[in-house]
Amino acid sequence: MPAQLLNCPPATDLPAVASFYQEHGYYIGRGLVDPATLGNLDRDFDRIVSQIQANGLNANARWDQETTTAIDNDRTSVIIHTHQVQKYSAAWGRWLYDERYLDVVEALIGPDIVMHHTKLFLKPAGRGAAFPPHQDFGYFRTTVHSMLAATVYLSDSDEGNGCLRVWPGSHKLGPVDPQESMGRSASFSARFPFDDSVPVETKPGDVAFFSYLTVHGSLPNRGDRARKSVLVQLRSGSDQMAGAGHPDTNLVLRGWDHHMNRDRANAN
Ligand SMILES: O=C(O)CCC(=O)C(=O)O
């Protein structure tokens, strides 16, 4: 039987939020962005998309591989993407320090919060690409696995436009061999059928949190509404990277980075 999306506790009950996340590997915080801020973030989201589409570089970040095509059956499907929204927009830069979502992050990984990167996704109407099931762990490993995503939604995101889907409890597997778990393995996809996942259905201003060990993915967007989200990847300031190879901002959003040193501080 397909797993059911459970009712998440309110973001005001932080001990319950922490237990929910520890048990299920995800948490959805409802209405964590106030409407005025959300308007500014949405305006700058659209401006970023216009700018990356106008500047001539390929903005389609579809995972062009067999496991994607096995789901969406469409090699021309599209996901518009850029890293580092804070390098375009001051409104986005300011929001990264917003207390409401950081209070939730603190309940999940402790008082020291370091940003690794941000990532904009526009899943366009009618032709939005799928993401095969995967863990993010293989892309940016840390030593004690505090890394999590906080994804803020600018549009409705639901089964009609290819919302995020998670496999509840899959974080308890721990880190799976990256050769298997990074989304390119047909056997991993077979192990995590979409029927066993739950749709993370959200409204603008909701934030979905999930561990980088939680298996997640999404189905294509064949509907008539675009899906708009920005993901913020965060780790504890007591944790540290166990490999390089992905843009790493190393920006302390709350508290302290206990492993910062001169070399790391000088890196991009
Ligand atoms: O937002 C989605 O549909 C999936 C994104 C994803 O899997 C990722 O960024 O790792």
CSV table of C-alpha atoms and ligand atoms in Angstrom, one decimal:
chain,number,residue,atom,x,y,z
A,1,MET,CA,0.0,0.0,0.0
A,2,PRO,CA,1.4,3.5,-0.8
A,3,ALA,CA,2.8,5.3,2.2
A,4,GLN,CA,0.7,8.2,3.5
A,5,LEU,CA,1.9,11.8,4.1
A,6,LEU,CA,1.5,12.2,7.9
A,7,ASN,CA,0.3,15.3,9.6
A,8,CYS,CA,3.3,17.3,10.7
A,9,PRO,CA,3.3,19.0,14.1
A,10,PRO,CA,3.1,22.8,14.0
A,11,ALA,CA,6.5,24.6,13.7
A,12,THR,CA,5.8,26.2,17.1
A,13,ASP,CA,6.2,22.8,18.8
A,14,LEU,CA,9.9,22.4,18.2
A,15,PRO,CA,10.4,19.2,20.3
A,16,ALA,CA,7.6,17.5,18.3
A,17,VAL,CA,9.1,18.8,15.1
A,18,ALA,CA,12.5,17.3,16.0
A,19,SER,CA,10.9,13.9,16.9
A,20,PHE,CA,8.9,13.8,13.7
A,21,TYR,CA,12.0,14.5,11.7
A,22,GLN,CA,14.1,11.9,13.5
A,23,GLU,CA,11.4,9.3,12.9
A,24,HIS,CA,10.5,10.1,9.3
A,25,GLY,CA,13.5,11.9,7.8
A,26,TYR,CA,11.4,14.9,6.7
A,27,TYR,CA,9.2,17.7,8.0
A,28,ILE,CA,7.0,20.2,6.4
A,29,GLY,CA,6.7,23.7,8.0
A,30,ARG,CA,3.5,25.5,6.9
A,31,GLY,CA,3.4,29.2,6.2
A,32,LEU,CA,7.0,30.0,7.4
A,33,VAL,CA,7.3,33.0,5.0
A,34,ASP,CA,5.2,36.1,5.6
A,35,PRO,CA,3.2,37.2,2.5
A,36,ALA,CA,5.1,40.5,1.9
A,37,THR,CA,8.5,38.7,2.0
A,38,LEU,CA,7.1,36.0,-0.2
A,39,GLY,CA,6.0,38.5,-2.8
A,40,ASN,CA,9.6,39.9,-3.0
A,41,LEU,CA,11.1,36.4,-3.2
A,42,ASP,CA,8.7,35.4,-6.0
A,43,ARG,CA,9.4,38.6,-7.9
A,44,ASP,CA,13.2,37.9,-7.7
A,45,PHE,CA,12.7,34.2,-8.5
A,46,ASP,CA,11.1,35.3,-11.8
A,47,ARG,CA,13.8,37.8,-12.4
A,48,ILE,CA,16.6,35.2,-11.9
A,49,VAL,CA,14.9,32.9,-14.3
A,50,SER,CA,14.6,35.6,-17.0
A,51,GLN,CA,18.3,36.5,-16.5
A,52,ILE,CA,19.6,32.9,-16.8
A,53,GLN,CA,17.5,32.2,-19.8
A,54,ALA,CA,18.6,35.5,-21.5
A,55,ASN,CA,22.3,35.0,-20.9
A,56,GLY,CA,22.7,32.2,-23.4
A,57,LEU,CA,24.1,29.5,-21.2
A,58,ASN,CA,22.0,26.3,-21.0
A,59,ALA,CA,19.8,26.6,-17.9
A,60,ASN,CA,18.3,23.1,-18.2
A,61,ALA,CA,19.6,20.9,-15.4
A,62,ARG,CA,17.6,17.8,-16.3
A,63,TRP,CA,19.5,14.7,-15.1
A,64,ASP,CA,20.1,13.3,-18.6
A,65,GLN,CA,20.3,9.6,-17.8
A,66,GLU,CA,18.4,6.4,-18.3
A,67,THR,CA,16.9,6.4,-14.8
A,68,THR,CA,15.3,9.8,-15.5
A,69,THR,CA,14.0,8.8,-18.9
A,70,ALA,CA,12.6,5.6,-17.4
A,71,ILE,CA,10.3,7.8,-15.3
A,72,ASP,CA,9.4,10.7,-17.6
A,73,ASN,CA,9.9,8.9,-20.9
A,74,ASP,CA,10.9,12.3,-22.4
A,75,ARG,CA,14.5,13.2,-23.2
A,76,THR,CA,13.4,16.8,-23.9
A,77,SER,CA,12.0,17.4,-20.5
A,78,VAL,CA,13.3,20.4,-18.6
A,79,ILE,CA,14.2,21.7,-15.2
A,80,ILE,CA,15.4,25.3,-15.1
A,81,HIS,CA,18.1,25.7,-12.5
A,82,THR,CA,20.8,27.9,-11.0
A,83,HIS,CA,22.8,27.6,-7.8
A,84,GLN,CA,23.3,30.4,-5.4
A,85,VAL,CA,20.3,32.7,-5.6
A,86,GLN,CA,21.9,35.0,-3.1
A,87,LYS,CA,24.5,35.9,-5.8
A,88,TYR,CA,21.6,37.4,-7.8
A,89,SER,CA,19.3,38.9,-5.2
A,90,ALA,CA,19.5,40.8,-1.9
A,91,ALA,CA,16.0,39.8,-1.0
A,92,TRP,CA,17.0,36.1,-1.2
A,93,GLY,CA,20.3,36.8,0.6
A,94,ARG,CA,18.3,38.4,3.5
A,95,TRP,CA,15.8,35.6,3.6
A,96,LEU,CA,18.5,33.0,4.2
A,97,TYR,CA,18.9,34.5,7.7
A,98,ASP,CA,15.1,34.4,8.4
A,99,GLU,CA,14.5,33.3,12.0
A,100,ARG,CA,11.3,31.3,11.4
A,101,TYR,CA,12.8,28.6,9.2
A,102,LEU,CA,16.1,28.7,11.1
A,103,ASP,CA,14.3,28.0,14.3
A,104,VAL,CA,13.1,24.7,12.8
A,105,VAL,CA,16.6,24.0,11.4
A,106,GLU,CA,18.0,24.6,14.9
A,107,ALA,CA,15.6,22.1,16.4
A,108,LEU,CA,16.8,19.5,13.8
A,109,ILE,CA,20.6,20.0,13.8
A,110,GLY,CA,21.4,22.3,16.7
A,111,PRO,CA,22.3,26.0,17.2
A,112,ASP,CA,25.2,26.2,14.8
A,113,ILE,CA,23.9,26.4,11.2
A,114,VAL,CA,26.2,26.7,8.1
A,115,MET,CA,24.8,27.1,4.6
A,116,HIS,CA,26.4,24.9,1.9
A,117,HIS,CA,24.6,26.2,-1.2
A,118,THR,CA,21.2,27.3,-2.5
A,119,LYS,CA,19.5,25.9,-5.6
A,120,LEU,CA,16.6,27.4,-7.7
A,121,PHE,CA,14.3,25.0,-9.6
A,122,LEU,CA,11.6,25.9,-12.0
A,123,LYS,CA,9.7,22.8,-13.2
A,124,PRO,CA,7.9,24.2,-16.2
A,125,ALA,CA,4.3,23.3,-17.0
A,126,GLY,CA,3.8,20.5,-19.5
A,127,ARG,CA,7.4,19.4,-19.8
A,128,GLY,CA,9.0,19.5,-16.3
A,129,ALA,CA,11.5,16.7,-15.8
A,130,ALA,CA,11.4,13.9,-13.2
A,131,PHE,CA,14.1,13.2,-10.6
A,132,PRO,CA,14.9,9.5,-10.0
A,133,PRO,CA,15.0,8.4,-6.3
A,134,HIS,CA,18.3,9.2,-4.7
A,135,GLN,CA,20.1,10.4,-1.6
A,136,ASP,CA,21.9,13.7,-1.7
A,137,PHE,CA,24.6,12.3,0.6
A,138,GLY,CA,26.9,11.3,-2.4
A,139,TYR,CA,27.0,14.8,-3.7
A,140,PHE,CA,28.2,16.6,-0.6
A,141,ARG,CA,29.2,14.3,2.2
A,142,THR,CA,29.8,15.4,5.8
A,143,THR,CA,31.3,13.5,8.7
A,144,VAL,CA,28.3,13.1,11.0
A,145,HIS,CA,25.5,13.5,8.4
A,146,SER,CA,23.8,16.6,9.8
A,147,MET,CA,23.3,17.9,6.2
A,148,LEU,CA,19.7,18.7,5.3
A,149,ALA,CA,17.7,20.6,2.7
A,150,ALA,CA,15.2,23.3,3.5
A,151,THR,CA,13.1,23.9,0.4
A,152,VAL,CA,10.9,27.0,0.2
A,153,TYR,CA,8.0,27.0,-2.3
A,154,LEU,CA,6.9,30.0,-4.3
A,155,SER,CA,4.1,28.2,-6.1
A,156,ASP,CA,1.6,25.5,-5.2
A,157,SER,CA,3.5,22.2,-5.4
A,158,ASP,CA,1.4,19.0,-5.7
A,159,GLU,CA,0.8,15.8,-7.6
A,160,GLY,CA,-0.5,17.9,-10.5
A,161,ASN,CA,2.8,19.6,-11.1
A,162,GLY,CA,5.5,17.1,-10.1
A,163,CYS,CA,6.0,17.8,-6.4
A,164,LEU,CA,8.8,16.5,-4.3
A,165,ARG,CA,8.3,12.9,-3.1
A,166,VAL,CA,10.1,11.3,-0.1
A,167,TRP,CA,10.4,7.7,1.1
A,168,PRO,CA,9.6,8.1,4.8
A,169,GLY,CA,12.1,6.5,7.2
A,170,SER,CA,14.6,5.8,4.4
A,171,HIS,CA,17.2,8.0,6.2
A,172,LYS,CA,17.5,5.2,8.7
A,173,LEU,CA,19.4,3.2,6.1
A,174,GLY,CA,22.3,5.6,6.6
A,175,PRO,CA,24.6,6.5,3.7
A,176,VAL,CA,24.2,4.1,0.8
A,177,ASP,CA,27.1,3.5,-1.6
A,178,PRO,CA,27.1,6.6,-3.9
A,179,GLN,CA,27.5,4.4,-7.0
A,180,GLU,CA,24.0,3.2,-6.1
A,181,SER,CA,22.3,6.1,-4.4
A,182,MET,CA,23.1,9.2,-6.5
A,183,GLY,CA,20.2,8.6,-8.9
A,184,ARG,CA,21.9,6.8,-11.8
A,185,SER,CA,21.3,3.2,-10.7
A,186,ALA,CA,18.4,1.2,-12.1
A,187,SER,CA,18.6,-1.2,-9.2
A,188,PHE,CA,18.3,1.7,-6.7
A,189,SER,CA,15.2,3.0,-8.6
A,190,ALA,CA,13.7,-0.5,-8.4
A,191,ARG,CA,14.4,-0.7,-4.7
A,192,PHE,CA,12.5,2.6,-4.2
A,193,PRO,CA,9.3,2.5,-6.4
A,194,PHE,CA,7.3,5.8,-6.5
A,195,ASP,CA,4.3,3.9,-5.1
A,196,ASP,CA,6.2,3.7,-1.8
A,197,SER,CA,6.9,7.4,-1.6
A,198,VAL,CA,4.7,10.2,-0.3
A,199,PRO,CA,3.9,13.4,-2.2
A,200,VAL,CA,5.2,16.5,-0.3
A,201,GLU,CA,2.3,18.8,-1.2
A,202,THR,CA,2.9,22.5,-0.3
A,203,LYS,CA,1.6,26.0,-0.7
A,204,PRO,CA,3.7,29.1,-1.3
A,205,GLY,CA,5.5,30.0,1.9
A,206,ASP,CA,5.7,26.4,3.1
A,207,VAL,CA,9.2,24.9,3.7
A,208,ALA,CA,10.0,21.2,3.3
A,209,PHE,CA,13.0,19.9,5.3
A,210,PHE,CA,14.6,16.6,4.6
A,211,SER,CA,17.9,14.9,5.5
A,212,TYR,CA,20.5,14.3,2.8
A,213,LEU,CA,20.1,10.6,3.7
A,214,THR,CA,16.3,10.6,3.0
A,215,VAL,CA,15.6,9.1,-0.4
A,216,HIS,CA,13.6,11.5,-2.5
A,217,GLY,CA,12.8,12.3,-6.1
A,218,SER,CA,9.9,13.6,-8.2
A,219,LEU,CA,7.6,12.7,-11.1
A,220,PRO,CA,7.4,14.9,-14.2
A,221,ASN,CA,5.2,18.0,-14.5
A,222,ARG,CA,2.7,17.3,-17.2
A,223,GLY,CA,0.2,19.7,-15.8
A,224,ASP,CA,-0.6,23.3,-16.8
A,225,ARG,CA,1.1,25.0,-13.7
A,226,ALA,CA,4.8,25.6,-13.2
A,227,ARG,CA,6.4,24.5,-9.9
A,228,LYS,CA,8.8,27.0,-8.3
A,229,SER,CA,11.1,26.3,-5.4
A,230,VAL,CA,14.5,27.3,-3.8
A,231,LEU,CA,16.4,24.7,-1.8
A,232,VAL,CA,18.8,25.8,0.9
A,233,GLN,CA,21.4,23.1,1.9
A,234,LEU,CA,22.5,23.3,5.5
A,235,ARG,CA,24.8,21.5,7.9
A,236,SER,CA,25.6,21.8,11.6
A,237,GLY,CA,28.6,24.0,12.4
A,238,SER,CA,29.9,21.1,14.5
A,239,ASP,CA,29.9,18.9,11.4
A,240,GLN,CA,32.3,19.3,8.5
A,241,MET,CA,32.6,18.4,4.8
A,242,ALA,CA,34.1,15.0,4.0
A,243,GLY,CA,34.8,15.8,0.4
A,244,ALA,CA,34.7,18.6,-2.1
A,245,GLY,CA,33.4,19.0,-5.7
A,246,HIS,CA,30.2,20.9,-5.2
A,247,PRO,CA,29.8,24.7,-4.7
A,248,ASP,CA,30.2,25.3,-1.0
A,249,THR,CA,29.4,28.7,0.4
A,250,ASN,CA,30.4,28.0,4.0
A,251,LEU,CA,28.2,30.8,5.2
A,252,VAL,CA,27.3,30.8,8.9
A,253,LEU,CA,23.6,31.6,9.2
A,254,ARG,CA,23.4,31.1,13.0
A,255,GLY,CA,26.0,30.4,15.7
A,256,TRP,CA,29.4,29.2,14.8
A,257,ASP,CA,31.5,27.1,12.4
A,258,HIS,CA,33.8,25.1,14.7
A,259,HIS,CA,36.0,23.8,11.8
A,260,MET,CA,36.6,27.0,9.9
A,261,ASN,CA,40.2,27.8,9.3
A,262,ARG,CA,42.2,30.3,7.1
A,263,ASP,CA,42.3,28.0,4.0
A,264,ARG,CA,38.6,27.3,4.1
A,265,ALA,CA,37.8,30.9,4.7
A,266,ASN,CA,39.8,31.9,1.7
A,267,ALA,CA,38.1,29.4,-0.6
A,268,ASN,CA,35.2,30.5,-2.8
B,1,LIG,O1,12.6,19.2,-6.1
B,1,LIG,C1,12.5,18.1,-6.7
B,1,LIG,O2,11.6,17.7,-7.5
B,1,LIG,C2,13.7,17.1,-6.5
B,1,LIG,C3,15.0,17.8,-6.3
B,1,LIG,C4,16.1,16.9,-5.9
B,1,LIG,O3,15.9,15.7,-5.9
B,1,LIG,C5,17.3,17.4,-5.5
B,1,LIG,O4,17.6,18.7,-5.6
B,1,LIG,O5,18.2,16.7,-5.0
